[in-house]
Amino acid sequence: MNITYSYKITKMEMAPSLDSLTDVVTVVKFDYIGKDSDSGYEGTFLGSIPVGAPDPSNFTPLKDLTEDEVIAWVVATYPSWDHPQEQIEIQINNQITPKNEDAPMPWAPEPPVPPVS
């Protein structure tokens, strides 16, 4: 497997006022996406991290943040990337070799066919 990883910030939570600062990001939710260039399949780990107390001397207001800055917080703060990478690899392997597909129930009636209009 040859997996390339990327990030997408999906949501942020904030405190309108905290430590005499306004619009302070408190939680970042993100997708950690791995794409296998060998198979073309990808997997996604949904993550969330709390953001530490703001540093007034190095504070960027919410309206001035870029996604790259927030991704840098995530990368620097997330405790370990081992588990997310394992989960992505499992997702990709399950697509390459499915093991838990929905099975038809032989005793179930066929679903009704909608009438042709």
PDB file of C-alpha atoms in Angstrom:
ATOM      1  CA  MET A   1       0.000   0.000   0.000  1.00  0.00           C
ATOM      2  CA  ASN A   2       1.166   3.493  -0.826  1.00  0.00           C
ATOM      3  CA  ILE A   3      -1.044   5.870   1.181  1.00  0.00           C
ATOM      4  CA  THR A   4      -0.912   9.644   0.925  1.00  0.00           C
ATOM      5  CA  TYR A   5      -2.605  11.569   3.733  1.00  0.00           C
ATOM      6  CA  SER A   6      -4.374  14.914   3.739  1.00  0.00           C
ATOM      7  CA  TYR A   7      -6.524  16.943   6.116  1.00  0.00           C
ATOM      8  CA  LYS A   8      -9.785  18.821   5.824  1.00  0.00           C
ATOM      9  CA  ILE A   9     -11.146  21.012   8.590  1.00  0.00           C
ATOM     10  CA  THR A  10     -14.872  20.242   8.851  1.00  0.00           C
ATOM     11  CA  LYS A  11     -15.977  22.341  11.836  1.00  0.00           C
ATOM     12  CA  MET A  12     -14.695  24.651  14.539  1.00  0.00           C
ATOM     13  CA  GLU A  13     -16.257  25.597  17.846  1.00  0.00           C
ATOM     14  CA  MET A  14     -15.485  28.855  19.609  1.00  0.00           C
ATOM     15  CA  ALA A  15     -15.913  30.914  22.731  1.00  0.00           C
ATOM     16  CA  PRO A  16     -17.324  34.360  21.931  1.00  0.00           C
ATOM     17  CA  SER A  17     -15.127  35.732  24.732  1.00  0.00           C
ATOM     18  CA  LEU A  18     -12.235  34.050  26.539  1.00  0.00           C
ATOM     19  CA  ASP A  19      -9.350  35.560  28.504  1.00  0.00           C
ATOM     20  CA  SER A  20     -10.293  39.046  27.249  1.00  0.00           C
ATOM     21  CA  LEU A  21     -10.085  37.860  23.620  1.00  0.00           C
ATOM     22  CA  THR A  22     -13.026  37.448  21.252  1.00  0.00           C
ATOM     23  CA  ASP A  23     -14.044  34.622  18.907  1.00  0.00           C
ATOM     24  CA  VAL A  24     -11.524  32.141  20.295  1.00  0.00           C
ATOM     25  CA  VAL A  25     -11.435  28.701  18.662  1.00  0.00           C
ATOM     26  CA  THR A  26     -11.879  26.010  21.325  1.00  0.00           C
ATOM     27  CA  VAL A  27     -12.394  22.792  19.309  1.00  0.00           C
ATOM     28  CA  VAL A  28     -11.368  21.729  15.809  1.00  0.00           C
ATOM     29  CA  LYS A  29     -13.058  18.838  13.993  1.00  0.00           C
ATOM     30  CA  PHE A  30     -11.332  17.395  10.972  1.00  0.00           C
ATOM     31  CA  ASP A  31     -11.179  14.613   8.419  1.00  0.00           C
ATOM     32  CA  TYR A  32      -7.854  12.796   8.060  1.00  0.00           C
ATOM     33  CA  ILE A  33      -8.004  11.264   4.596  1.00  0.00           C
ATOM     34  CA  GLY A  34      -5.732   8.552   3.238  1.00  0.00           C
ATOM     35  CA  LYS A  35      -5.676   7.612  -0.433  1.00  0.00           C
ATOM     36  CA  ASP A  36      -3.887   4.508  -1.649  1.00  0.00           C
ATOM     37  CA  SER A  37      -2.271   5.246  -5.001  1.00  0.00           C
ATOM     38  CA  ASP A  38      -1.939   1.523  -5.752  1.00  0.00           C
ATOM     39  CA  SER A  39      -5.658   0.672  -5.498  1.00  0.00           C
ATOM     40  CA  GLY A  40      -7.237   4.119  -5.828  1.00  0.00           C
ATOM     41  CA  TYR A  41      -9.279   3.533  -2.648  1.00  0.00           C
ATOM     42  CA  GLU A  42      -9.408   5.933   0.248  1.00  0.00           C
ATOM     43  CA  GLY A  43     -10.419   5.974   3.877  1.00  0.00           C
ATOM     44  CA  THR A  44     -11.329   8.776   6.261  1.00  0.00           C
ATOM     45  CA  PHE A  45     -10.765   9.152   9.983  1.00  0.00           C
ATOM     46  CA  LEU A  46     -13.027  11.694  11.703  1.00  0.00           C
ATOM     47  CA  GLY A  47     -11.098  13.519  14.416  1.00  0.00           C
ATOM     48  CA  SER A  48     -11.604  16.230  16.981  1.00  0.00           C
ATOM     49  CA  ILE A  49      -9.172  18.082  19.224  1.00  0.00           C
ATOM     50  CA  PRO A  50      -9.598  20.720  21.887  1.00  0.00           C
ATOM     51  CA  VAL A  51      -7.537  23.844  21.343  1.00  0.00           C
ATOM     52  CA  GLY A  52      -5.489  24.991  24.307  1.00  0.00           C
ATOM     53  CA  ALA A  53      -5.844  28.316  26.075  1.00  0.00           C
ATOM     54  CA  PRO A  54      -5.095  31.239  23.787  1.00  0.00           C
ATOM     55  CA  ASP A  55      -1.793  33.097  24.042  1.00  0.00           C
ATOM     56  CA  PRO A  56      -2.680  36.835  23.860  1.00  0.00           C
ATOM     57  CA  SER A  57       0.775  37.687  22.456  1.00  0.00           C
ATOM     58  CA  ASN A  58       0.354  35.208  19.587  1.00  0.00           C
ATOM     59  CA  PHE A  59      -3.401  35.223  18.944  1.00  0.00           C
ATOM     60  CA  THR A  60      -5.019  35.143  15.516  1.00  0.00           C
ATOM     61  CA  PRO A  61      -8.696  36.128  15.456  1.00  0.00           C
ATOM     62  CA  LEU A  62     -11.069  33.543  14.009  1.00  0.00           C
ATOM     63  CA  LYS A  63     -11.877  35.705  10.988  1.00  0.00           C
ATOM     64  CA  ASP A  64      -8.172  35.840  10.057  1.00  0.00           C
ATOM     65  CA  LEU A  65      -7.394  32.115  10.333  1.00  0.00           C
ATOM     66  CA  THR A  66      -6.589  30.039   7.278  1.00  0.00           C
ATOM     67  CA  GLU A  67      -7.277  26.339   6.912  1.00  0.00           C
ATOM     68  CA  ASP A  68      -3.527  25.701   6.680  1.00  0.00           C
ATOM     69  CA  GLU A  69      -2.981  27.378  10.079  1.00  0.00           C
ATOM     70  CA  VAL A  70      -5.706  25.295  11.690  1.00  0.00           C
ATOM     71  CA  ILE A  71      -4.334  22.112  10.090  1.00  0.00           C
ATOM     72  CA  ALA A  72      -0.933  22.980  11.597  1.00  0.00           C
ATOM     73  CA  TRP A  73      -2.634  23.087  15.047  1.00  0.00           C
ATOM     74  CA  VAL A  74      -4.174  19.681  14.418  1.00  0.00           C
ATOM     75  CA  VAL A  75      -0.903  18.128  13.258  1.00  0.00           C
ATOM     76  CA  ALA A  76       1.023  19.567  16.210  1.00  0.00           C
ATOM     77  CA  THR A  77      -1.613  18.749  18.831  1.00  0.00           C
ATOM     78  CA  TYR A  78      -3.046  15.344  17.933  1.00  0.00           C
ATOM     79  CA  PRO A  79      -1.465  12.828  20.342  1.00  0.00           C
ATOM     80  CA  SER A  80      -0.547  10.073  17.853  1.00  0.00           C
ATOM     81  CA  TRP A  81      -1.277   9.393  14.189  1.00  0.00           C
ATOM     82  CA  ASP A  82      -0.838   5.612  14.590  1.00  0.00           C
ATOM     83  CA  HIS A  83      -4.505   4.869  15.362  1.00  0.00           C
ATOM     84  CA  PRO A  84      -5.973   7.099  12.597  1.00  0.00           C
ATOM     85  CA  GLN A  85      -3.583   5.587  10.047  1.00  0.00           C
ATOM     86  CA  GLU A  86      -4.490   2.051  11.164  1.00  0.00           C
ATOM     87  CA  GLN A  87      -8.211   2.844  10.797  1.00  0.00           C
ATOM     88  CA  ILE A  88      -7.696   4.281   7.309  1.00  0.00           C
ATOM     89  CA  GLU A  89      -5.674   1.231   6.281  1.00  0.00           C
ATOM     90  CA  ILE A  90      -8.464  -1.066   7.548  1.00  0.00           C
ATOM     91  CA  GLN A  91     -11.034   0.910   5.525  1.00  0.00           C
ATOM     92  CA  ILE A  92      -8.920   0.652   2.376  1.00  0.00           C
ATOM     93  CA  ASN A  93      -8.266  -3.083   2.887  1.00  0.00           C
ATOM     94  CA  ASN A  94     -12.019  -3.662   3.368  1.00  0.00           C
ATOM     95  CA  GLN A  95     -12.634  -2.017   0.003  1.00  0.00           C
ATOM     96  CA  ILE A  96      -9.927  -4.050  -1.712  1.00  0.00           C
ATOM     97  CA  THR A  97     -11.147  -7.320  -0.142  1.00  0.00           C
ATOM     98  CA  PRO A  98     -14.684  -6.843   1.224  1.00  0.00           C
ATOM     99  CA  LYS A  99     -15.463  -8.965   4.271  1.00  0.00           C
ATOM    100  CA  ASN A 100     -18.703  -7.531   5.638  1.00  0.00           C
ATOM    101  CA  GLU A 101     -21.002  -6.746   2.732  1.00  0.00           C
ATOM    102  CA  ASP A 102     -24.757  -6.770   3.275  1.00  0.00           C
ATOM    103  CA  ALA A 103     -26.130 -10.213   2.490  1.00  0.00           C
ATOM    104  CA  PRO A 104     -29.570 -10.866   1.019  1.00  0.00           C
ATOM    105  CA  MET A 105     -31.995 -12.667   3.303  1.00  0.00           C
ATOM    106  CA  PRO A 106     -33.379 -15.549   1.209  1.00  0.00           C
ATOM    107  CA  TRP A 107     -36.663 -15.612   3.174  1.00  0.00           C
ATOM    108  CA  ALA A 108     -37.394 -11.887   2.735  1.00  0.00           C
ATOM    109  CA  PRO A 109     -39.965 -10.950   0.109  1.00  0.00           C
ATOM    110  CA  GLU A 110     -38.786  -9.151  -2.974  1.00  0.00           C
ATOM    111  CA  PRO A 111     -39.218  -5.394  -2.672  1.00  0.00           C
ATOM    112  CA  PRO A 112     -42.219  -4.093  -4.608  1.00  0.00           C
ATOM    113  CA  VAL A 113     -41.589  -2.758  -8.069  1.00  0.00           C
ATOM    114  CA  PRO A 114     -42.820   0.830  -8.421  1.00  0.00           C
ATOM    115  CA  PRO A 115     -45.567   1.271 -11.007  1.00  0.00           C
ATOM    116  CA  VAL A 116     -44.585   2.725 -14.347  1.00  0.00           C
ATOM    117  CA  SER A 117     -46.219   6.092 -14.925  1.00  0.00           C
TER     118      SER A 117
END
